[in-house]
Amino acid sequence: GDVAGKGVPAALMMARLSADVRFSLASELNPAKAIQLINDSFVQHDLSDRFVTMIAVVLNAATNELTVVNAGHMAPFLRCHGGGVEAIGEEAAGLPLGVAPGYEYQAFTHVLEPGNVVTLFTDGFSEAMNADGDLYGLDRLKTQISSPTMNAADFGERILEDVRQFVNGVDQADDMCLVCFG
């Protein structure tokens, strides 16, 4: 998830959201309905000037089926065994949390094939900026994801190292969260 805003207010909101997420995912087996519960709880707190983008991913290890519920977050990238990269589930993406009470989220499912790697990230990666004011961008992120590698952990390390080199020590305005698995 990614909270709109910075500092202590955003951190407190994320802490509250974390508790709601744990409760909702533990009490509701359907991921889309769980996200709706989280949204409804968030809206009840009347934080009209705040919203959160969030993506929930459930992987069935027995069937390799991936279920994704996207609440206004950037779509995950799927790297296929051959190196092609595509954003998945964009058509099922819903509104960020806190925007509309009662919003019904949709789940997107995809079966992972051997060699597939899924990358989830916050906009801190695409918006990472160097000293010249250039953005790291989604195209550069896709290029890193499309490069051959041994395993999902190597994907994450390669992306982090490339971002570090790109920004070259420039302080960033946004946090970065990255998850790679396959």
PDB file of C-alpha atoms in Angstrom:
ATOM      1  CA  GLY A   1       0.000   0.000   0.000  1.00  0.00           C
ATOM      2  CA  ASP A   2       0.944   3.641  -0.435  1.00  0.00           C
ATOM      3  CA  VAL A   3      -0.590   6.395   1.686  1.00  0.00           C
ATOM      4  CA  ALA A   4      -1.130   9.846   0.190  1.00  0.00           C
ATOM      5  CA  GLY A   5       0.844  12.307   2.281  1.00  0.00           C
ATOM      6  CA  LYS A   6       4.060  12.314   4.259  1.00  0.00           C
ATOM      7  CA  GLY A   7       5.387  12.265   7.797  1.00  0.00           C
ATOM      8  CA  VAL A   8       3.708  11.244  11.032  1.00  0.00           C
ATOM      9  CA  PRO A   9       0.080  11.590   9.821  1.00  0.00           C
ATOM     10  CA  ALA A  10       0.758   9.227   6.889  1.00  0.00           C
ATOM     11  CA  ALA A  11       2.622   6.777   9.150  1.00  0.00           C
ATOM     12  CA  LEU A  12      -0.266   6.712  11.636  1.00  0.00           C
ATOM     13  CA  MET A  13      -2.726   6.151   8.824  1.00  0.00           C
ATOM     14  CA  MET A  14      -0.661   3.225   7.512  1.00  0.00           C
ATOM     15  CA  ALA A  15      -0.494   1.706  11.011  1.00  0.00           C
ATOM     16  CA  ARG A  16      -4.287   1.884  11.293  1.00  0.00           C
ATOM     17  CA  LEU A  17      -4.699   0.485   7.806  1.00  0.00           C
ATOM     18  CA  SER A  18      -2.346  -2.381   8.638  1.00  0.00           C
ATOM     19  CA  ALA A  19      -4.622  -3.474  11.482  1.00  0.00           C
ATOM     20  CA  ASP A  20      -7.694  -3.239   9.229  1.00  0.00           C
ATOM     21  CA  VAL A  21      -5.945  -5.289   6.548  1.00  0.00           C
ATOM     22  CA  ARG A  22      -5.019  -8.074   8.971  1.00  0.00           C
ATOM     23  CA  PHE A  23      -8.542  -8.237  10.355  1.00  0.00           C
ATOM     24  CA  SER A  24     -10.270  -8.131   6.964  1.00  0.00           C
ATOM     25  CA  LEU A  25      -8.035 -10.712   5.302  1.00  0.00           C
ATOM     26  CA  ALA A  26      -8.378 -13.046   8.309  1.00  0.00           C
ATOM     27  CA  SER A  27     -12.165 -12.746   8.442  1.00  0.00           C
ATOM     28  CA  GLU A  28     -13.032 -12.726   4.710  1.00  0.00           C
ATOM     29  CA  LEU A  29     -11.806 -15.452   2.343  1.00  0.00           C
ATOM     30  CA  ASN A  30     -12.729 -13.546  -0.819  1.00  0.00           C
ATOM     31  CA  PRO A  31      -9.877 -11.026  -1.408  1.00  0.00           C
ATOM     32  CA  ALA A  32     -12.109  -8.572  -3.318  1.00  0.00           C
ATOM     33  CA  LYS A  33     -14.639  -8.514  -0.472  1.00  0.00           C
ATOM     34  CA  ALA A  34     -11.817  -8.137   2.063  1.00  0.00           C
ATOM     35  CA  ILE A  35     -10.575  -5.039   0.235  1.00  0.00           C
ATOM     36  CA  GLN A  36     -14.131  -3.689   0.185  1.00  0.00           C
ATOM     37  CA  LEU A  37     -14.284  -4.137   3.979  1.00  0.00           C
ATOM     38  CA  ILE A  38     -10.990  -2.272   4.322  1.00  0.00           C
ATOM     39  CA  ASN A  39     -12.285   0.544   2.102  1.00  0.00           C
ATOM     40  CA  ASP A  40     -15.545   0.826   4.047  1.00  0.00           C
ATOM     41  CA  SER A  41     -13.660   0.982   7.348  1.00  0.00           C
ATOM     42  CA  PHE A  42     -11.324   3.621   5.940  1.00  0.00           C
ATOM     43  CA  VAL A  43     -14.243   5.744   4.657  1.00  0.00           C
ATOM     44  CA  GLN A  44     -15.978   5.558   8.072  1.00  0.00           C
ATOM     45  CA  HIS A  45     -13.090   7.454   9.655  1.00  0.00           C
ATOM     46  CA  ASP A  46     -13.934  10.503   7.516  1.00  0.00           C
ATOM     47  CA  LEU A  47     -10.434  11.130   6.228  1.00  0.00           C
ATOM     48  CA  SER A  48     -11.769  12.961   3.179  1.00  0.00           C
ATOM     49  CA  ASP A  49      -8.424  14.553   2.365  1.00  0.00           C
ATOM     50  CA  ARG A  50      -6.565  11.210   2.450  1.00  0.00           C
ATOM     51  CA  PHE A  51      -6.542   8.092   0.350  1.00  0.00           C
ATOM     52  CA  VAL A  52      -4.454   4.954  -0.009  1.00  0.00           C
ATOM     53  CA  THR A  53      -3.541   2.922  -3.038  1.00  0.00           C
ATOM     54  CA  MET A  54      -3.218  -0.758  -2.275  1.00  0.00           C
ATOM     55  CA  ILE A  55      -2.768  -4.035  -4.024  1.00  0.00           C
ATOM     56  CA  ALA A  56      -3.532  -7.413  -2.456  1.00  0.00           C
ATOM     57  CA  VAL A  57      -2.072 -10.559  -3.970  1.00  0.00           C
ATOM     58  CA  VAL A  58      -2.955 -14.105  -2.950  1.00  0.00           C
ATOM     59  CA  LEU A  59      -0.914 -16.955  -4.381  1.00  0.00           C
ATOM     60  CA  ASN A  60      -2.276 -20.502  -4.292  1.00  0.00           C
ATOM     61  CA  ALA A  61       0.975 -22.467  -4.140  1.00  0.00           C
ATOM     62  CA  ALA A  62      -0.783 -25.722  -5.085  1.00  0.00           C
ATOM     63  CA  THR A  63      -2.221 -24.388  -8.364  1.00  0.00           C
ATOM     64  CA  ASN A  64       0.122 -21.422  -9.013  1.00  0.00           C
ATOM     65  CA  GLU A  65      -2.978 -19.254  -9.370  1.00  0.00           C
ATOM     66  CA  LEU A  66      -2.462 -15.617  -8.536  1.00  0.00           C
ATOM     67  CA  THR A  67      -5.445 -13.543  -7.386  1.00  0.00           C
ATOM     68  CA  VAL A  68      -4.924  -9.776  -7.486  1.00  0.00           C
ATOM     69  CA  VAL A  69      -7.188  -7.046  -6.122  1.00  0.00           C
ATOM     70  CA  ASN A  70      -6.030  -3.563  -7.028  1.00  0.00           C
ATOM     71  CA  ALA A  71      -7.290  -0.471  -5.199  1.00  0.00           C
ATOM     72  CA  GLY A  72      -5.827   2.294  -7.357  1.00  0.00           C
ATOM     73  CA  HIS A  73      -2.250   1.003  -7.175  1.00  0.00           C
ATOM     74  CA  MET A  74       0.213   0.608 -10.020  1.00  0.00           C
ATOM     75  CA  ALA A  75      -0.383  -2.673 -11.849  1.00  0.00           C
ATOM     76  CA  PRO A  76       2.118  -5.440 -11.132  1.00  0.00           C
ATOM     77  CA  PHE A  77       4.601  -6.384 -13.832  1.00  0.00           C
ATOM     78  CA  LEU A  78       4.778  -9.999 -14.970  1.00  0.00           C
ATOM     79  CA  ARG A  79       8.022 -11.204 -16.500  1.00  0.00           C
ATOM     80  CA  CYS A  80       7.436 -14.252 -18.665  1.00  0.00           C
ATOM     81  CA  HIS A  81      10.030 -17.006 -18.989  1.00  0.00           C
ATOM     82  CA  GLY A  82      11.189 -15.587 -22.349  1.00  0.00           C
ATOM     83  CA  GLY A  83      11.841 -12.107 -20.926  1.00  0.00           C
ATOM     84  CA  GLY A  84       8.709 -10.259 -22.054  1.00  0.00           C
ATOM     85  CA  VAL A  85       7.215  -7.917 -19.454  1.00  0.00           C
ATOM     86  CA  GLU A  86       3.591  -6.856 -19.184  1.00  0.00           C
ATOM     87  CA  ALA A  87       1.419  -5.050 -16.659  1.00  0.00           C
ATOM     88  CA  ILE A  88      -1.256  -7.454 -15.448  1.00  0.00           C
ATOM     89  CA  GLY A  89      -4.730  -6.848 -14.080  1.00  0.00           C
ATOM     90  CA  GLU A  90      -5.053  -3.211 -15.169  1.00  0.00           C
ATOM     91  CA  GLU A  91      -8.572  -3.847 -16.432  1.00  0.00           C
ATOM     92  CA  ALA A  92      -9.694  -4.938 -12.951  1.00  0.00           C
ATOM     93  CA  ALA A  93      -8.089  -2.031 -11.048  1.00  0.00           C
ATOM     94  CA  GLY A  94     -10.481  -0.153  -8.791  1.00  0.00           C
ATOM     95  CA  LEU A  95     -10.514   3.124  -6.906  1.00  0.00           C
ATOM     96  CA  PRO A  96      -8.019   3.921  -4.144  1.00  0.00           C
ATOM     97  CA  LEU A  97      -9.178   3.214  -0.594  1.00  0.00           C
ATOM     98  CA  GLY A  98     -11.110   6.079   0.953  1.00  0.00           C
ATOM     99  CA  VAL A  99     -12.523   7.501  -2.269  1.00  0.00           C
ATOM    100  CA  ALA A 100     -15.990   5.919  -2.426  1.00  0.00           C
ATOM    101  CA  PRO A 101     -17.978   4.084   0.269  1.00  0.00           C
ATOM    102  CA  GLY A 102     -19.450   0.740  -0.773  1.00  0.00           C
ATOM    103  CA  TYR A 103     -17.184   0.431  -3.814  1.00  0.00           C
ATOM    104  CA  GLU A 104     -17.089  -3.163  -5.107  1.00  0.00           C
ATOM    105  CA  TYR A 105     -13.571  -4.283  -6.012  1.00  0.00           C
ATOM    106  CA  GLN A 106     -12.867  -6.934  -8.625  1.00  0.00           C
ATOM    107  CA  ALA A 107     -10.339  -9.729  -8.477  1.00  0.00           C
ATOM    108  CA  PHE A 108      -8.061 -10.606 -11.383  1.00  0.00           C
ATOM    109  CA  THR A 109      -6.673 -14.125 -11.634  1.00  0.00           C
ATOM    110  CA  HIS A 110      -3.652 -15.385 -13.515  1.00  0.00           C
ATOM    111  CA  VAL A 111      -1.893 -18.753 -13.489  1.00  0.00           C
ATOM    112  CA  LEU A 112       1.862 -18.404 -13.123  1.00  0.00           C
ATOM    113  CA  GLU A 113       3.975 -20.522 -15.443  1.00  0.00           C
ATOM    114  CA  PRO A 114       7.458 -21.832 -14.621  1.00  0.00           C
ATOM    115  CA  GLY A 115       9.956 -18.990 -14.954  1.00  0.00           C
ATOM    116  CA  ASN A 116       7.366 -16.209 -14.400  1.00  0.00           C
ATOM    117  CA  VAL A 117       8.277 -13.466 -11.943  1.00  0.00           C
ATOM    118  CA  VAL A 118       5.795 -10.946 -10.540  1.00  0.00           C
ATOM    119  CA  THR A 119       7.024  -7.518  -9.423  1.00  0.00           C
ATOM    120  CA  LEU A 120       4.934  -5.241  -7.207  1.00  0.00           C
ATOM    121  CA  PHE A 121       6.144  -1.709  -6.506  1.00  0.00           C
ATOM    122  CA  THR A 122       5.134   1.711  -5.300  1.00  0.00           C
ATOM    123  CA  ASP A 123       5.418   4.890  -7.347  1.00  0.00           C
ATOM    124  CA  GLY A 124       8.593   5.805  -5.471  1.00  0.00           C
ATOM    125  CA  PHE A 125      10.436   3.682  -8.054  1.00  0.00           C
ATOM    126  CA  SER A 126       8.997   5.253 -11.181  1.00  0.00           C
ATOM    127  CA  GLU A 127       9.319   8.734  -9.627  1.00  0.00           C
ATOM    128  CA  ALA A 128      12.881   8.307  -8.313  1.00  0.00           C
ATOM    129  CA  MET A 129      14.815  11.351  -9.492  1.00  0.00           C
ATOM    130  CA  ASN A 130      18.474  12.009 -10.215  1.00  0.00           C
ATOM    131  CA  ALA A 131      20.377  15.294  -9.807  1.00  0.00           C
ATOM    132  CA  ASP A 132      19.332  16.426 -13.310  1.00  0.00           C
ATOM    133  CA  GLY A 133      15.646  16.040 -12.422  1.00  0.00           C
ATOM    134  CA  ASP A 134      15.212  12.961 -14.642  1.00  0.00           C
ATOM    135  CA  LEU A 135      12.719  10.330 -13.465  1.00  0.00           C
ATOM    136  CA  TYR A 136      13.660   6.660 -13.250  1.00  0.00           C
ATOM    137  CA  GLY A 137      10.370   5.805 -14.997  1.00  0.00           C
ATOM    138  CA  LEU A 138       8.401   2.689 -15.794  1.00  0.00           C
ATOM    139  CA  ASP A 139      10.299   1.943 -19.003  1.00  0.00           C
ATOM    140  CA  ARG A 140      13.601   1.680 -17.156  1.00  0.00           C
ATOM    141  CA  LEU A 141      11.930  -0.497 -14.509  1.00  0.00           C
ATOM    142  CA  LYS A 142      10.566  -2.791 -17.236  1.00  0.00           C
ATOM    143  CA  THR A 143      14.039  -3.037 -18.785  1.00  0.00           C
ATOM    144  CA  GLN A 144      15.475  -4.209 -15.467  1.00  0.00           C
ATOM    145  CA  ILE A 145      12.680  -6.737 -15.026  1.00  0.00           C
ATOM    146  CA  SER A 146      13.117  -8.098 -18.564  1.00  0.00           C
ATOM    147  CA  SER A 147      16.829  -8.874 -18.040  1.00  0.00           C
ATOM    148  CA  PRO A 148      17.675 -12.542 -17.501  1.00  0.00           C
ATOM    149  CA  THR A 149      18.349 -13.599 -13.917  1.00  0.00           C
ATOM    150  CA  MET A 150      18.494 -16.719 -11.789  1.00  0.00           C
ATOM    151  CA  ASN A 151      15.633 -16.111  -9.322  1.00  0.00           C
ATOM    152  CA  ALA A 152      13.099 -13.608  -7.991  1.00  0.00           C
ATOM    153  CA  ALA A 153      15.414 -12.367  -5.214  1.00  0.00           C
ATOM    154  CA  ASP A 154      17.974 -11.412  -7.882  1.00  0.00           C
ATOM    155  CA  PHE A 155      15.290  -9.316  -9.626  1.00  0.00           C
ATOM    156  CA  GLY A 156      14.740  -7.251  -6.512  1.00  0.00           C
ATOM    157  CA  GLU A 157      18.447  -6.771  -5.873  1.00  0.00           C
ATOM    158  CA  ARG A 158      19.067  -5.761  -9.507  1.00  0.00           C
ATOM    159  CA  ILE A 159      16.251  -3.209  -9.449  1.00  0.00           C
ATOM    160  CA  LEU A 160      17.390  -1.711  -6.143  1.00  0.00           C
ATOM    161  CA  GLU A 161      20.982  -1.438  -7.343  1.00  0.00           C
ATOM    162  CA  ASP A 162      19.931   0.185 -10.633  1.00  0.00           C
ATOM    163  CA  VAL A 163      17.792   2.751  -8.794  1.00  0.00           C
ATOM    164  CA  ARG A 164      20.695   3.512  -6.426  1.00  0.00           C
ATOM    165  CA  GLN A 165      23.012   4.070  -9.378  1.00  0.00           C
ATOM    166  CA  PHE A 166      20.433   6.198 -11.197  1.00  0.00           C
ATOM    167  CA  VAL A 167      19.721   8.561  -8.276  1.00  0.00           C
ATOM    168  CA  ASN A 168      23.440   8.637  -7.372  1.00  0.00           C
ATOM    169  CA  GLY A 169      22.927   9.681  -3.748  1.00  0.00           C
ATOM    170  CA  VAL A 170      20.147  12.235  -4.340  1.00  0.00           C
ATOM    171  CA  ASP A 171      17.604  12.172  -1.483  1.00  0.00           C
ATOM    172  CA  GLN A 172      14.210  10.942  -2.619  1.00  0.00           C
ATOM    173  CA  ALA A 173      10.851  12.558  -1.846  1.00  0.00           C
ATOM    174  CA  ASP A 174       8.869   9.297  -1.745  1.00  0.00           C
ATOM    175  CA  ASP A 175       9.324   5.936  -0.111  1.00  0.00           C
ATOM    176  CA  MET A 176       9.865   2.780  -2.132  1.00  0.00           C
ATOM    177  CA  CYS A 177       8.398  -0.650  -1.583  1.00  0.00           C
ATOM    178  CA  LEU A 178       9.281  -3.581  -3.832  1.00  0.00           C
ATOM    179  CA  VAL A 179       8.166  -7.215  -3.833  1.00  0.00           C
ATOM    180  CA  CYS A 180       9.372  -9.800  -6.377  1.00  0.00           C
ATOM    181  CA  PHE A 181       8.286 -13.434  -6.440  1.00  0.00           C
ATOM    182  CA  GLY A 182       7.951 -16.254  -8.918  1.00  0.00           C
TER     183      GLY A 182
END
